[in-house]
Coordinates of C-alpha atoms in Angstrom, one line a residue:
M26 CA 113.1 158.3 162.6
S27 CA 110.5 161.0 162.8
E28 CA 111.3 164.3 164.3
D29 CA 108.5 164.0 166.9
I30 CA 109.9 160.8 168.3
L31 CA 113.3 162.4 168.6
A32 CA 111.8 165.5 170.4
K33 CA 110.0 163.4 172.7
Y34 CA 112.6 161.0 173.8
G35 CA 115.8 163.1 173.1
G36 CA 119.0 162.4 171.3
D37 CA 119.7 159.4 173.6
F38 CA 116.8 157.3 172.2
N39 CA 119.0 154.8 170.7
R40 CA 121.5 154.6 173.5
N41 CA 122.1 151.3 175.2
T42 CA 121.8 151.7 179.0
D43 CA 123.7 149.4 181.2
I44 CA 121.2 147.6 183.5
W45 CA 123.6 148.4 186.4
D46 CA 122.8 152.0 185.9
L47 CA 119.1 151.3 186.4
F48 CA 119.4 149.4 189.6
S49 CA 122.6 150.5 191.2
L50 CA 122.3 151.7 194.8
K51 CA 125.8 153.1 194.9
G52 CA 126.1 156.0 197.4
K53 CA 122.8 154.9 199.1
V54 CA 122.7 154.0 202.8
A55 CA 120.2 151.3 203.8
I56 CA 119.0 150.1 207.2
V57 CA 117.5 146.5 207.3
S58 CA 115.9 145.6 210.7
G59 CA 116.2 142.0 211.6
G60 CA 118.9 142.0 208.8
A61 CA 120.6 138.8 210.1
G62 CA 117.6 136.6 210.1
I63 CA 116.0 134.3 207.5
Y64 CA 114.7 137.0 205.2
G65 CA 116.8 139.9 206.5
S66 CA 120.0 138.1 205.6
V67 CA 118.9 137.8 201.9
I68 CA 117.7 141.4 201.7
S69 CA 120.9 142.8 203.4
T70 CA 123.0 140.8 200.8
A71 CA 121.0 142.0 198.0
L72 CA 121.3 145.6 198.8
A73 CA 125.1 145.4 199.4
E74 CA 125.5 143.6 196.1
A75 CA 123.6 146.5 194.5
G76 CA 126.2 149.0 196.0
A77 CA 124.4 150.1 199.0
T78 CA 126.1 150.7 202.3
V79 CA 123.8 148.3 204.6
V80 CA 123.4 148.6 208.2
I81 CA 122.1 145.2 209.8
A82 CA 120.3 145.9 212.9
S83 CA 118.5 144.0 215.6
R84 CA 118.5 143.3 219.3
R85 CA 121.1 140.4 218.5
V86 CA 124.0 142.7 217.8
Q87 CA 126.5 139.9 217.7
N88 CA 124.6 138.1 215.0
C89 CA 124.3 141.4 213.0
E90 CA 127.9 142.1 213.1
S91 CA 128.8 138.5 212.3
R92 CA 126.7 138.8 209.2
A93 CA 127.9 142.1 208.3
A94 CA 131.6 140.8 208.7
E95 CA 130.7 137.8 206.2
L96 CA 129.7 140.5 203.7
R97 CA 132.7 142.8 204.3
E98 CA 134.9 139.9 203.5
R99 CA 133.3 140.0 200.0
G100 CA 134.3 143.8 199.7
L101 CA 130.7 144.9 200.5
M102 CA 130.0 147.9 202.6
T103 CA 128.2 146.6 205.8
A104 CA 127.9 147.2 209.4
G105 CA 126.1 145.7 212.3
M106 CA 124.2 147.9 214.9
A107 CA 121.8 147.6 217.8
L108 CA 118.1 148.1 217.5
D109 CA 115.4 147.4 220.1
M110 CA 112.0 148.3 218.5
T111 CA 110.4 148.3 221.9
R112 CA 112.2 151.4 222.9
D113 CA 112.0 154.7 221.1
E114 CA 115.4 155.7 222.4
S115 CA 117.0 152.8 220.7
I116 CA 115.5 153.5 217.3
I117 CA 116.6 157.1 217.7
A118 CA 120.0 156.1 218.7
L119 CA 120.3 153.9 215.6
R120 CA 119.1 156.8 213.3
D121 CA 121.6 159.2 214.8
A122 CA 124.4 156.6 214.7
V123 CA 123.9 155.8 211.0
I124 CA 123.7 159.5 210.0
E125 CA 126.8 160.3 211.9
R126 CA 128.9 157.3 210.4
F127 CA 127.5 157.3 207.0
G128 CA 125.9 160.6 206.3
G129 CA 122.3 159.8 205.9
I130 CA 119.6 157.2 205.5
D131 CA 118.1 156.6 202.0
V132 CA 116.4 153.3 202.2
V133 CA 114.7 151.4 205.2
F134 CA 113.6 147.7 205.1
N135 CA 111.3 147.1 208.1
N136 CA 111.7 143.4 208.3
A137 CA 112.2 142.5 212.0
A138 CA 109.4 140.8 213.7
G139 CA 108.7 139.5 217.2
R140 CA 106.8 136.2 217.6
A141 CA 105.2 135.0 220.8
A142 CA 106.6 131.4 220.1
G143 CA 110.3 133.0 219.8
T144 CA 112.4 133.9 216.8
A145 CA 112.5 131.8 213.6
D146 CA 115.8 130.4 214.8
E147 CA 114.5 129.6 218.3
I148 CA 111.5 127.8 216.7
Q149 CA 113.7 125.8 214.4
K150 CA 116.0 124.8 217.3
A151 CA 112.9 123.5 219.1
G152 CA 112.1 121.3 216.3
F153 CA 109.0 123.5 215.4
K154 CA 107.1 122.0 218.4
G155 CA 105.5 123.6 221.4
Q156 CA 103.8 126.3 219.2
T157 CA 100.3 125.3 220.4
A158 CA 100.7 127.6 223.4
T159 CA 100.4 130.5 221.0
S160 CA 97.3 129.3 219.2
M161 CA 94.0 131.1 219.0
D162 CA 92.5 129.3 222.0
Q163 CA 95.6 129.4 224.2
M164 CA 97.4 132.7 223.6
S165 CA 97.7 134.8 226.8
R166 CA 97.4 138.5 227.1
S167 CA 101.0 138.8 227.9
M168 CA 102.1 136.8 224.8
W169 CA 99.8 138.9 222.7
E170 CA 101.1 142.2 224.1
G171 CA 104.8 141.0 223.8
A172 CA 104.4 140.4 220.0
M173 CA 102.5 143.6 219.5
A174 CA 105.3 145.7 221.2
V175 CA 107.5 144.8 218.3
N176 CA 105.0 144.1 215.3
S177 CA 102.7 146.8 215.9
T178 CA 104.0 149.6 218.2
G179 CA 107.6 149.1 217.3
F180 CA 106.9 148.8 213.6
F181 CA 104.9 152.2 213.7
K182 CA 107.7 154.1 215.5
C183 CA 110.3 152.8 213.1
C184 CA 108.3 153.9 210.2
Q185 CA 107.5 157.2 211.7
I186 CA 111.1 158.0 212.9
F187 CA 112.9 157.0 209.8
A188 CA 110.3 158.6 207.4
E189 CA 110.2 161.9 209.4
T190 CA 114.0 162.0 209.3
M191 CA 114.0 161.5 205.4
R192 CA 111.3 164.2 205.1
A193 CA 113.2 166.6 207.4
R194 CA 116.4 166.1 205.5
G195 CA 114.8 166.3 202.0
V196 CA 115.6 162.8 201.1
R197 CA 113.6 161.2 198.4
G198 CA 113.9 157.8 200.0
A199 CA 112.3 154.4 200.0
I200 CA 110.8 152.4 202.9
V201 CA 109.8 148.6 202.3
N202 CA 107.7 146.8 204.8
I203 CA 107.9 143.0 205.1
S204 CA 104.4 141.5 205.6
S205 CA 103.5 137.8 204.7
I206 CA 101.2 135.8 202.5
Y207 CA 99.2 135.6 205.9
G208 CA 98.7 139.3 205.7
N209 CA 96.4 138.7 202.8
V210 CA 94.8 135.3 203.2
G211 CA 93.7 133.2 206.2
P212 CA 95.8 130.2 207.1
D213 CA 95.0 126.6 206.2
F214 CA 95.4 124.9 209.6
G215 CA 95.2 121.5 208.0
I216 CA 98.7 121.8 206.7
Y217 CA 100.3 122.0 210.2
P218 CA 101.4 118.8 211.9
P219 CA 101.0 118.5 215.8
G220 CA 102.9 121.2 217.7
M221 CA 102.9 123.7 214.7
T222 CA 100.4 126.5 214.0
C223 CA 100.0 130.0 212.7
P224 CA 99.5 132.1 215.8
P225 CA 96.8 134.9 215.7
D226 CA 99.4 137.7 216.5
Y227 CA 101.0 137.0 213.3
A228 CA 98.0 137.2 211.1
Y229 CA 96.9 140.3 212.8
S230 CA 100.2 142.2 212.7
K231 CA 101.0 141.2 209.1
A232 CA 97.5 142.3 207.7
G233 CA 98.0 145.6 209.5
I234 CA 101.4 146.1 207.8
V235 CA 99.8 145.8 204.4
N236 CA 97.2 148.5 204.9
F237 CA 99.5 150.7 206.9
T238 CA 101.8 150.6 204.0
R239 CA 99.1 152.2 201.8
Y240 CA 98.5 154.7 204.4
M241 CA 102.2 155.7 204.6
A242 CA 102.5 155.7 200.7
S243 CA 99.7 158.2 200.6
F244 CA 101.0 160.4 203.4
Y245 CA 104.7 160.5 202.4
G246 CA 104.4 160.2 198.6
Q247 CA 103.9 164.0 198.6
Y248 CA 107.3 164.4 200.0
G249 CA 109.0 162.1 197.4
I250 CA 109.2 159.2 199.7
R251 CA 108.1 155.9 198.3
V252 CA 106.6 153.3 200.7
N253 CA 106.0 149.6 199.5
C254 CA 105.1 146.3 200.9
I255 CA 106.3 142.7 200.1
S256 CA 104.2 139.8 201.3
P257 CA 106.4 136.6 200.9
G258 CA 105.2 133.1 200.9
G259 CA 106.6 130.2 202.8
Y260 CA 110.5 130.2 203.2
F261 CA 112.2 126.9 203.7
N262 CA 113.8 126.7 207.2
N263 CA 114.2 122.8 207.6
Q264 CA 110.5 122.6 208.8
P265 CA 109.2 119.0 209.3
V266 CA 108.7 116.9 206.2
E267 CA 105.1 116.5 206.9
F268 CA 104.5 120.2 206.9
L269 CA 106.6 120.7 203.7
R270 CA 104.6 118.1 201.8
N271 CA 101.2 119.6 203.0
Y272 CA 102.4 123.2 202.1
E273 CA 103.3 122.1 198.5

């Protein structure tokens, strides 16, 4: 091997690196909002399996603690805590509790979302019917504002409070925001059977998350804080067969 290559890459050029060393989150503390839900449960599990201490947080504290207990039975480091994104004091209380108990915050997954039609579990239990009240032509101001209190204002305050905490503590942290395919493209209303729809508040907030992530990445990158966005496609949740066939 030429000397210039050795000089550039060092004496460990030929060393085999364990993949675990590259992706391990051992010693890191992660918060997952909505961490007991459809997406959040998978995210929380993956982070814990990678070695992080994971705090599963939402308004439904019992669900969070139940999910955390399941993961602890596998020997993973998890805890369930309360988070109401419509209240600044709740976000701050979560931040303070995590720092006091675990010593810091390294990773934040902004996954929680409010829907005018209810939570994903509530929509499923209703048989995915009755969503037309949240359609473009019927959604009320109160429905819209209720969703935005979480998906817009609450999301912003979580980003701000946790990012500023990382910056103040000199943490080179990571923030990941969960958007949706409908944050990037318009919905095909032809795939929805009667009673189902894609509500306008969902499209509005998810598109906003995408570009606000770019803004945050530009603003906080100078402090060593990475901000990224994931826009998942559809997730199987026992939807009606007609919808699933149309979606395919």
